[in-house]
C-alpha atoms as a printed R data frame, in Angstrom:
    type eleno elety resid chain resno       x      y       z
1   ATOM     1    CA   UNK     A     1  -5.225  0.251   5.590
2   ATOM     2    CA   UNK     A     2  -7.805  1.003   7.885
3   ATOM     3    CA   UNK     A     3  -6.987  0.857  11.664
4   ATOM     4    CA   UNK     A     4 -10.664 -0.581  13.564
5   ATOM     5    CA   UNK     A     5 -10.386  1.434  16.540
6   ATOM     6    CA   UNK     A     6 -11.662  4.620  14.055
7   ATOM     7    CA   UNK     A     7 -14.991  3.078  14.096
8   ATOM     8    CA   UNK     A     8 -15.172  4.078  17.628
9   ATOM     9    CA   UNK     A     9 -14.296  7.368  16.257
10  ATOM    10    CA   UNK     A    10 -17.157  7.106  13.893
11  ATOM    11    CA   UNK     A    11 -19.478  5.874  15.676
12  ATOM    12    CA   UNK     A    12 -19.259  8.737  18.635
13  ATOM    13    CA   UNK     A    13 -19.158 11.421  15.800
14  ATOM    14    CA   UNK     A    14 -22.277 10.288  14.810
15  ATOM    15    CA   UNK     A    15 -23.575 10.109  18.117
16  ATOM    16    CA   UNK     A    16 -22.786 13.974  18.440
17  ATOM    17    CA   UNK     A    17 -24.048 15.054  15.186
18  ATOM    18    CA   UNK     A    18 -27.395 13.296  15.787
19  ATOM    19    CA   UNK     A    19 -29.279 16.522  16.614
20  ATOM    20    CA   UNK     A    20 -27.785 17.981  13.312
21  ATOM    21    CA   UNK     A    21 -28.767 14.751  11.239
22  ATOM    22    CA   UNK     A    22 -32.203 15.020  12.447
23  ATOM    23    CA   UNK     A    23 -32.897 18.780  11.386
24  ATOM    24    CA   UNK     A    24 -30.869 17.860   7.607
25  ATOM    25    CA   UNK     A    25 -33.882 15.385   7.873
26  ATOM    26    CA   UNK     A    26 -36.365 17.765   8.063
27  ATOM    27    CA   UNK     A    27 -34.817 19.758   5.473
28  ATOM    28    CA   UNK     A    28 -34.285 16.922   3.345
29  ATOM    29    CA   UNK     A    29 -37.500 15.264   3.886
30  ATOM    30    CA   UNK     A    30 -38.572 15.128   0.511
31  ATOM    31    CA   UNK     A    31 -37.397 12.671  -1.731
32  ATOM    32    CA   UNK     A    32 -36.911 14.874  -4.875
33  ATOM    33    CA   UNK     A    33 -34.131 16.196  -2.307
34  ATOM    34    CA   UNK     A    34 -32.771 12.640  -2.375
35  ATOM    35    CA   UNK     A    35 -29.911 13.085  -5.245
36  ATOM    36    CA   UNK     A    36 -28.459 16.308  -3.114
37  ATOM    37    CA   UNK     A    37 -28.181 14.262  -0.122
38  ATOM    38    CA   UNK     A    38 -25.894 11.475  -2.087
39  ATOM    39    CA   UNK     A    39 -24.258 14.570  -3.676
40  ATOM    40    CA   UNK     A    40 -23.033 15.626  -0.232
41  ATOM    41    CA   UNK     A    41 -21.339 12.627   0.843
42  ATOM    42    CA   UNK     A    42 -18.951 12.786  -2.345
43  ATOM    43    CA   UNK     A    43 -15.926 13.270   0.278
44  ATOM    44    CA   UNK     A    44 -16.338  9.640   1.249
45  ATOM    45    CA   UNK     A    45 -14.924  9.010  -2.309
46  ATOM    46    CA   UNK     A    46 -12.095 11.523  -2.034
47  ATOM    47    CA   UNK     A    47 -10.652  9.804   1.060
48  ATOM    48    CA   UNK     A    48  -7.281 10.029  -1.023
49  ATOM    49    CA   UNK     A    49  -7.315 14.298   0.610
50  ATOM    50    CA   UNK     A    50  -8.861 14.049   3.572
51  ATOM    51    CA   UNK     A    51  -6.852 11.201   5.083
52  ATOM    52    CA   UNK     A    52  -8.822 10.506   8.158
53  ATOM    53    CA   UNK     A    53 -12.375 10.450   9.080
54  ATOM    54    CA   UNK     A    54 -12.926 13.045  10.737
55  ATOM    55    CA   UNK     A    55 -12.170 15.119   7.292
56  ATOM    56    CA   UNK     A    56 -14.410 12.718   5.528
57  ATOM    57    CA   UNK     A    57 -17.264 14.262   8.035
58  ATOM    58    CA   UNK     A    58 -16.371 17.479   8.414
59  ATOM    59    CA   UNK     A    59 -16.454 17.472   4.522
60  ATOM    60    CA   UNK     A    60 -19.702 15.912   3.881
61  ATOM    61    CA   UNK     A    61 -21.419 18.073   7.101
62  ATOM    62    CA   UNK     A    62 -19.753 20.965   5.550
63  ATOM    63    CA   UNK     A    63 -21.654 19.888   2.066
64  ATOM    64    CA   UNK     A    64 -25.034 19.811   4.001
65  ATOM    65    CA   UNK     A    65 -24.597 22.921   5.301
66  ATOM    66    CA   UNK     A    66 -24.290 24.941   2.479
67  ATOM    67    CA   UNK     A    67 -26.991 23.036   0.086
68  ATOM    68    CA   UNK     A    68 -29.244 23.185   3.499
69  ATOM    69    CA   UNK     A    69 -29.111 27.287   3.492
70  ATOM    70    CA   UNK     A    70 -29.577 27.456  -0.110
71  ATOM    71    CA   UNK     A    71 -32.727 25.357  -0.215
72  ATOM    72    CA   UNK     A    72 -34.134 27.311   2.914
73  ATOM    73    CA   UNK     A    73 -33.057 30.702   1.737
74  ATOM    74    CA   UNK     A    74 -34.590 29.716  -2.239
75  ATOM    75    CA   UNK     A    75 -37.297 28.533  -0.292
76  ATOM    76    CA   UNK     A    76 -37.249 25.297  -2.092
77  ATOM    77    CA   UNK     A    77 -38.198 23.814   1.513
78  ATOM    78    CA   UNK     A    78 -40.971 24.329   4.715
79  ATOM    79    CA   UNK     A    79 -39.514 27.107   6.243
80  ATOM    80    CA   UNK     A    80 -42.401 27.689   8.301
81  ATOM    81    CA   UNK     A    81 -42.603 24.162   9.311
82  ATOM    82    CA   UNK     A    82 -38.569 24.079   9.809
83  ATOM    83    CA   UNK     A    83 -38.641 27.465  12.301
84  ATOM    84    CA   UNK     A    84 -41.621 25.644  13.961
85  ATOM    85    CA   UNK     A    85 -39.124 22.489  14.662
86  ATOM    86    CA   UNK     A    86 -36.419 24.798  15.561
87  ATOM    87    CA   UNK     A    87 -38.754 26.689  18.091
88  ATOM    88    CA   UNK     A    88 -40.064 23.769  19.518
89  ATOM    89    CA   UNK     A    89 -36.498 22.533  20.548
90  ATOM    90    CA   UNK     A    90 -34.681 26.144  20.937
91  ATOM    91    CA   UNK     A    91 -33.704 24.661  24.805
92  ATOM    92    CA   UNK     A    92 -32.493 21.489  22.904
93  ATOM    93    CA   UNK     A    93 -30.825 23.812  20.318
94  ATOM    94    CA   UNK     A    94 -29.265 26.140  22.825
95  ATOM    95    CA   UNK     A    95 -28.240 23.103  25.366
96  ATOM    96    CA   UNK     A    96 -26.477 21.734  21.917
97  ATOM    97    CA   UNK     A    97 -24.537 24.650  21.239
98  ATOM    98    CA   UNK     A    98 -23.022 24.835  24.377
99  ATOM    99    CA   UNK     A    99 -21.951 21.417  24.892
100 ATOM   100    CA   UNK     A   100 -20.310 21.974  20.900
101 ATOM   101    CA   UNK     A   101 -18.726 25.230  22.166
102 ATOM   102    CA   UNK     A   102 -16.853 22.945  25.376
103 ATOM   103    CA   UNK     A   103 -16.078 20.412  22.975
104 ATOM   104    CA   UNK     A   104 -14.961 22.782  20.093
105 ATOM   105    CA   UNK     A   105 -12.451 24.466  23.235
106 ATOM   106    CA   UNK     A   106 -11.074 20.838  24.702
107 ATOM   107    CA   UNK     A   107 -10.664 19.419  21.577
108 ATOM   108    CA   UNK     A   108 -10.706 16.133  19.877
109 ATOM   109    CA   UNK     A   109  -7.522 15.049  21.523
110 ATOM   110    CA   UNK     A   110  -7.936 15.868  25.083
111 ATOM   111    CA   UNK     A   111 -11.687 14.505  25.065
112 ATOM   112    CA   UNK     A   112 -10.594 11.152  23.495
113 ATOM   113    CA   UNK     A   113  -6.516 11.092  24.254
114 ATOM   114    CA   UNK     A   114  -6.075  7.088  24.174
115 ATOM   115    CA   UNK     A   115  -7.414  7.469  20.766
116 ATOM   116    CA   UNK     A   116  -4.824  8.399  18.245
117 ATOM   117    CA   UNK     A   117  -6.989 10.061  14.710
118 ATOM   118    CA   UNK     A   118  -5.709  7.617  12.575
119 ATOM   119    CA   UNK     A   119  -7.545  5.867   9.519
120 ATOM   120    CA   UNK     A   120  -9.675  6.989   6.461
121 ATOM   121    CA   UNK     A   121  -6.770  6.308   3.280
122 ATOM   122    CA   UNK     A   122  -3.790  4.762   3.775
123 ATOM   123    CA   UNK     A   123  -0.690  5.223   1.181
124 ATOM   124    CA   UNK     A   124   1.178  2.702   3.205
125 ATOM   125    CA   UNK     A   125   0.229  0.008   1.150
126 ATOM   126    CA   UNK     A   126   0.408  1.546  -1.941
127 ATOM   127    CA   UNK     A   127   3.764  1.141  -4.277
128 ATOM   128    CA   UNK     A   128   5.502  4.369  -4.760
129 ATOM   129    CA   UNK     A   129   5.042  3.843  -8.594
130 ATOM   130    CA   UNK     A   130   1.718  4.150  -9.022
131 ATOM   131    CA   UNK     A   131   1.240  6.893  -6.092
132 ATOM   132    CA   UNK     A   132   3.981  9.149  -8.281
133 ATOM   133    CA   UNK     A   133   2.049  8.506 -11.425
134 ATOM   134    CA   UNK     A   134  -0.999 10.633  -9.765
135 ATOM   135    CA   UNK     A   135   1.480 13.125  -8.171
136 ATOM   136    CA   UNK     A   136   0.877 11.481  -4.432
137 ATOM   137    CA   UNK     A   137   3.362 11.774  -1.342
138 ATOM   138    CA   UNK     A   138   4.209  7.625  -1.109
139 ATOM   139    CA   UNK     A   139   4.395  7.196   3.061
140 ATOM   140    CA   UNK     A   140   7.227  7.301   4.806
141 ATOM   141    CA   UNK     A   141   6.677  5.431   7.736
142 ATOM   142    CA   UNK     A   142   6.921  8.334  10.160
143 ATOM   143    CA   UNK     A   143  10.533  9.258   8.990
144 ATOM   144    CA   UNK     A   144  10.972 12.912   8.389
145 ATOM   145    CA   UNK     A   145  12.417 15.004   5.265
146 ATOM   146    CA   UNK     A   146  14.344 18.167   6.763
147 ATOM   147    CA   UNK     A   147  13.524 21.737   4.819
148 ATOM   148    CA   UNK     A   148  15.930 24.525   5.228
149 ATOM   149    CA   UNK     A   149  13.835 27.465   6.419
150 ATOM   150    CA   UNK     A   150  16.172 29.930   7.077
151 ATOM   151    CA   UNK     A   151  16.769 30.866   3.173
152 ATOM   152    CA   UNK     A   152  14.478 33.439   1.220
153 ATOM   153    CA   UNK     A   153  13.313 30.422  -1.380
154 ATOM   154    CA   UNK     A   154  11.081 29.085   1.815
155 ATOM   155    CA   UNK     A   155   9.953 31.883   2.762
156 ATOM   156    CA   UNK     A   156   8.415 32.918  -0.977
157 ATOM   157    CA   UNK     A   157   7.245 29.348  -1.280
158 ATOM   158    CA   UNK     A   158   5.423 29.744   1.991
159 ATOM   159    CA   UNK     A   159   3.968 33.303   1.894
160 ATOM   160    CA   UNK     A   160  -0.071 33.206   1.175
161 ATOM   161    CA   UNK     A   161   0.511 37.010  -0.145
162 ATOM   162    CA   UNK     A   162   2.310 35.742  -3.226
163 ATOM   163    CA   UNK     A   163   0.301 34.900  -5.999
164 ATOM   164    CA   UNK     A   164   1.428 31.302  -7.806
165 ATOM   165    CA   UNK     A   165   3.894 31.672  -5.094
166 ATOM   166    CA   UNK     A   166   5.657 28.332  -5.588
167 ATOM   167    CA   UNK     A   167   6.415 29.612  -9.466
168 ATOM   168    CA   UNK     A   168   8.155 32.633  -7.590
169 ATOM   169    CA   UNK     A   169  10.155 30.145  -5.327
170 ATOM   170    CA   UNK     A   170  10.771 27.863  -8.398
171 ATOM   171    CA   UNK     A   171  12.384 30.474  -9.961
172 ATOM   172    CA   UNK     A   172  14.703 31.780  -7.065
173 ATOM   173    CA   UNK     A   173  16.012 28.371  -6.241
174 ATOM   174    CA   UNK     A   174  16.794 27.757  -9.844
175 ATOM   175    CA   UNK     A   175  18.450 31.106  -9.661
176 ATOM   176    CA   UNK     A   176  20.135 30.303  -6.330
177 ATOM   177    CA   UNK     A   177  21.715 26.666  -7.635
178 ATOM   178    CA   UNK     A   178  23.255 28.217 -10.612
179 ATOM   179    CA   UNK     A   179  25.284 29.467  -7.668
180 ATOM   180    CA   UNK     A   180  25.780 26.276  -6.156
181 ATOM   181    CA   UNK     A   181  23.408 27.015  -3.076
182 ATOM   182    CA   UNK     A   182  23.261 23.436  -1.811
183 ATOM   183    CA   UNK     A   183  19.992 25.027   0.647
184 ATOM   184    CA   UNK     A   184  18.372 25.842  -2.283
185 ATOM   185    CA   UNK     A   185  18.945 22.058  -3.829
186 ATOM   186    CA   UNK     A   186  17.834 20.602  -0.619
187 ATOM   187    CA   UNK     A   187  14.494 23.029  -0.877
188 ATOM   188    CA   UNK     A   188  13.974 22.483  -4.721
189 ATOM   189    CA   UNK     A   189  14.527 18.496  -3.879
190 ATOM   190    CA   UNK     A   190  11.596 18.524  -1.489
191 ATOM   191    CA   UNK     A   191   9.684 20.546  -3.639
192 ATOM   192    CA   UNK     A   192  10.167 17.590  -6.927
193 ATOM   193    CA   UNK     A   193   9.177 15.001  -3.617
194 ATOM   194    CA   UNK     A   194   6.059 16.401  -2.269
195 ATOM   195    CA   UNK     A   195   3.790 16.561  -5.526
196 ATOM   196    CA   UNK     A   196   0.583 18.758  -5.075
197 ATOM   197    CA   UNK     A   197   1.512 22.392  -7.427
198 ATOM   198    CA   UNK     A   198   4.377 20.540  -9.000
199 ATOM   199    CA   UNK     A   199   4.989 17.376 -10.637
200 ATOM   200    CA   UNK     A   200   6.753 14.582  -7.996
201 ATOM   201    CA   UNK     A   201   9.972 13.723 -10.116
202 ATOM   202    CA   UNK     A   202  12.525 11.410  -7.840
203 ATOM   203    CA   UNK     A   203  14.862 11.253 -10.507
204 ATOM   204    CA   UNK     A   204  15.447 15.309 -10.224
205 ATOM   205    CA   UNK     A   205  14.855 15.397  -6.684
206 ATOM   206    CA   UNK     A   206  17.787 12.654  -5.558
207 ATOM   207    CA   UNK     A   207  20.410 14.130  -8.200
208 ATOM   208    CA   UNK     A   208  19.903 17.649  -6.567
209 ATOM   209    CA   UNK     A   209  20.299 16.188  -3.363
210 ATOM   210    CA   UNK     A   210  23.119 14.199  -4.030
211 ATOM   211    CA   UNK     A   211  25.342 17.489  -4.759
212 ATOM   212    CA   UNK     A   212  23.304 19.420  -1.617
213 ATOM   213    CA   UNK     A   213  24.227 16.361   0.424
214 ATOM   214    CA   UNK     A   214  28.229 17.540  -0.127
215 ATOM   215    CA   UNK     A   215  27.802 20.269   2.345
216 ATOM   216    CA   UNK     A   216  24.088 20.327   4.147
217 ATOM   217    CA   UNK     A   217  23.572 17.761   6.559
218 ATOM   218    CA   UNK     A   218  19.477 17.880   5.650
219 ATOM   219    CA   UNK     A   219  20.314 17.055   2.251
220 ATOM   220    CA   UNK     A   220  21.716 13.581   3.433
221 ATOM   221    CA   UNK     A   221  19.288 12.700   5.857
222 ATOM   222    CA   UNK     A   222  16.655 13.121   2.907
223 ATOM   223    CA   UNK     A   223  18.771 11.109   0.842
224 ATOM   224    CA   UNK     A   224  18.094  8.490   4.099
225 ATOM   225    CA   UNK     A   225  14.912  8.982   4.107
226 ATOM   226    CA   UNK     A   226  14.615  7.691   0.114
227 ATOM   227    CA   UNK     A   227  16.880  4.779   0.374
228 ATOM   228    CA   UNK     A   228  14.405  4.272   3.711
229 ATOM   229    CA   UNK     A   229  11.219  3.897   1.523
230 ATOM   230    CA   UNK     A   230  12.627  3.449  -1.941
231 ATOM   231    CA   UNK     A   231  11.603  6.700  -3.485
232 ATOM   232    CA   UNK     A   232  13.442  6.689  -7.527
233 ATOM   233    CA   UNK     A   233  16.290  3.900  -5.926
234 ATOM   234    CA   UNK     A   234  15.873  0.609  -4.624
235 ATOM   235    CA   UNK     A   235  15.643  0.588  -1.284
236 ATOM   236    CA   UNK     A   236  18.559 -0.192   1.352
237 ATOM   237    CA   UNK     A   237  17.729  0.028   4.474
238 ATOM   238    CA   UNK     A   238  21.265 -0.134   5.678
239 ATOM   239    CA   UNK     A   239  22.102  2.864   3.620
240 ATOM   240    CA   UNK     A   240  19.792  4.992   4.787
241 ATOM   241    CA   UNK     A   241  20.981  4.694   8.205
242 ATOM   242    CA   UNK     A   242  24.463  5.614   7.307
243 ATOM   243    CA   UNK     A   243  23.110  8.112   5.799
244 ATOM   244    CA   UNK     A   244  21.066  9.013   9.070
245 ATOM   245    CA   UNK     A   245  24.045  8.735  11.163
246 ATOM   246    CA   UNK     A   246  26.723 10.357   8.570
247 ATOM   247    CA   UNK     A   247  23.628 13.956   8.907
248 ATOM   248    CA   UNK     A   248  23.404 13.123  12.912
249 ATOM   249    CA   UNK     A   249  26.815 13.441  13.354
250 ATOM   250    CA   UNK     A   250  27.136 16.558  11.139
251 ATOM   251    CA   UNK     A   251  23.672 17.961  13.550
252 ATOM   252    CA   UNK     A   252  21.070 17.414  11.816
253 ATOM   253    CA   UNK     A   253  17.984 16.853  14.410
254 ATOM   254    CA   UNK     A   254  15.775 15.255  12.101
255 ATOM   255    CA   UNK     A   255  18.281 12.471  11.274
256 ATOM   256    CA   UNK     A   256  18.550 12.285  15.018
257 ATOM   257    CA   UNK     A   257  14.865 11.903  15.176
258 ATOM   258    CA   UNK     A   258  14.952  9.556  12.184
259 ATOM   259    CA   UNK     A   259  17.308  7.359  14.005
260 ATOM   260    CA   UNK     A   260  15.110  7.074  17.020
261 ATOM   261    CA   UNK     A   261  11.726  6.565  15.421
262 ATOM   262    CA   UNK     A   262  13.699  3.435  13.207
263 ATOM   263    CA   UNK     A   263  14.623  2.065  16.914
264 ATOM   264    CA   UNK     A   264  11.024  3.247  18.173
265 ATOM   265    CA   UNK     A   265   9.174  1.593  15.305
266 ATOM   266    CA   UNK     A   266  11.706 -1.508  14.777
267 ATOM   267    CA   UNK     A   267  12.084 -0.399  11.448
268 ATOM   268    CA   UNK     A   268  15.429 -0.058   8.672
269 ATOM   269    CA   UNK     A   269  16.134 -3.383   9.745
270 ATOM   270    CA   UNK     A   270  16.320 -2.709  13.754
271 ATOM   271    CA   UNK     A   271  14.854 -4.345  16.760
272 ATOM   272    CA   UNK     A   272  12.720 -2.498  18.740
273 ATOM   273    CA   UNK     A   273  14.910 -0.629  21.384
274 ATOM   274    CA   UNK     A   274  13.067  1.819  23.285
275 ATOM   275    CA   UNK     A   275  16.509  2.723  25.333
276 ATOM   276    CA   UNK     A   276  17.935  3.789  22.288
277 ATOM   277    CA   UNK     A   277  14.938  5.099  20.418
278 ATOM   278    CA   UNK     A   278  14.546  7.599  23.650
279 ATOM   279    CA   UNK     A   279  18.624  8.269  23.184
280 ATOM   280    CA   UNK     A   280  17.847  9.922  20.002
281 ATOM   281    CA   UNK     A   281  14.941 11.839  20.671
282 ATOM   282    CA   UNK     A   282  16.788 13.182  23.601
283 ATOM   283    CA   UNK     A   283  19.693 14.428  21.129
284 ATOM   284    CA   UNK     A   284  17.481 15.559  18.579
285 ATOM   285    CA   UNK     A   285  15.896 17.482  21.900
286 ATOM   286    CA   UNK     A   286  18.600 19.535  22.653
287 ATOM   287    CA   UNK     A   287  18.379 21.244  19.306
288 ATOM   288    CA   UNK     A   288  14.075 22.072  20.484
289 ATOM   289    CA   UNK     A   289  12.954 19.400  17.644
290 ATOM   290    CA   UNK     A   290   9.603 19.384  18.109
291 ATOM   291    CA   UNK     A   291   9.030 15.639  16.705
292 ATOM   292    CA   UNK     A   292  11.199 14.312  19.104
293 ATOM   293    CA   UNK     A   293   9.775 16.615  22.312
294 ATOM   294    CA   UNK     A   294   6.203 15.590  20.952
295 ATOM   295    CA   UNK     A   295   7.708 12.055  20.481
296 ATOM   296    CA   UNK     A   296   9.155 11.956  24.480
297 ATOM   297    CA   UNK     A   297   6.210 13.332  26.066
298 ATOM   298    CA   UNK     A   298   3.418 11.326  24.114
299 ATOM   299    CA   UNK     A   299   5.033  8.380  22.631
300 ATOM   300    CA   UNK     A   300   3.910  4.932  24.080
301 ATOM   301    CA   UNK     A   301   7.045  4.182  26.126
């Protein structure tokens, strides 16, 4: 579940955020401050959100932070002593922020690029069962679900003005199916396979896209991608590629894509083909699929 090379990752972060453990140190110094301290690295336990470990830092720095000003601000701590410290290294301090402002503008990616931000909690190991049972996306092993973004129902469902906007896009895809909008069933499926505001329900989700999949290509490459991974059926891995193929050849990119990362990855029951992998990217290209570009220019050919 957890891939080794991240404890390079670790270990530089910590590296880095030396100077900043140091001055939590000083603010922390006493040991009646010793329960706050454990308090703030609480995001190590909810690895299940943050995915990877740079979240799990970010988190429990982010913690720190906010504790630190209230104890200095309360003056629950040595201000006097902790300016002091600060004064005494301000060339330190400055020299610091700098080198985070160059870092903060290349980024984590083009400072470290043969190191892919992978790790912290994996679902990739854990059955789809019990992940639905806590409302949890199971993995998919890098095989994409296609949303239809061109209908009104994604654009309420995605609009941080609404308030409880996904009740308001519940509602107008309900609306919209009565019609027989098979967009809207593809949308509302997604919605039923995602979890988070609304309960994951795979029963719901593949009947809806079983009637979308009539008429919207998207519908049947999702219907792929959960015979794929054996979301609410048992999984086939030979369906879901005729079910990849039957969307490709009706233009859906993603199926294209979905095609090429089972030929990338040796997945579905393939052999590794990187000819054929780099076939399908380039048709899922034409359409601008930005998987696929991402997937030509950076993928480990």
């Amino acid at each position: 579940m957890v891939n080794n090379k991240i404890y390079i990752h670790i270990i530089l972060s910590i590296l880095y955020l030396y100077p900043v453990i140091c001055f939590f140190n000083k603010i922390f110094g006493s040991t009646k401050y010793f329960y706050i301290f454990i308090f703030c690295l609480t995001p190590l336990g909810l690895s299940i959100i943050a995915f990877d470990y740079f979240r799990w830092i970010a988190l429990a720095f982010f913690n720190l932070s906010i504790l630190s000003f209230y104890l200095i601000i309360s003056e629950k701590t040595k201000n006097i002593e902790i300016g002091n410290y600060l004064i005494e290294r301000k060339n330190k301090v400055l020299g610091y922020g700098l080198l985070s402002l160059m870092i903060g503008a290349l980024g984590v990616v083009n400072l470290f690029p043969a190191m892919g931000n992978i790790g912290g909690f994996s679902t990739k190991n854990v059955p789809t069962a019990i992940l639905s049972k806590v409302n949890f996306p199971s993995d998919t092993n890098n095989q994409l679900f296609a949303i239809n973004r061109s209908i009104k129902g994604w654009e309420i469902e995605t609009d941080p003005s609404q308030y409880r906007n996904i009740d308001l896009a519940l509602n107008w895809y309900e609306q919209e199916i009565q019609k027989g909008n098979a967009l809207a069933k593809n949308n509302l499926a997604i919605i039923y396979t995602r979890g988070g505001e609304n309960e994951i329900n795979y029963n719901k989700a593949l009947a809806l896209l079983s009637e979308a999949s009539e008429s919207n290509p998207e519908a049947l490459n999702n219907l792929g991608v959960f015979y794929a991974n054996g979301f609410g059926v048992d999984q086939n891995s030979k369906k879901a590629l005729e079910l990849y193929n039957k969307a490709a050849n009706r233009g859906s990119a993603t199926a294209m894509y979905n095609i090429g990362i089972s030929y990338f990855n040796g997945i579905n029951g393939l052999e590794k083909d990187k000819v054929k992998a780099r076939y399908w990217f380039e048709k899922a290209k034409v359409y601008n699929f930005s998987p696929a570009l991402h997937q030509l220019k950076y993928g480990k050919w």
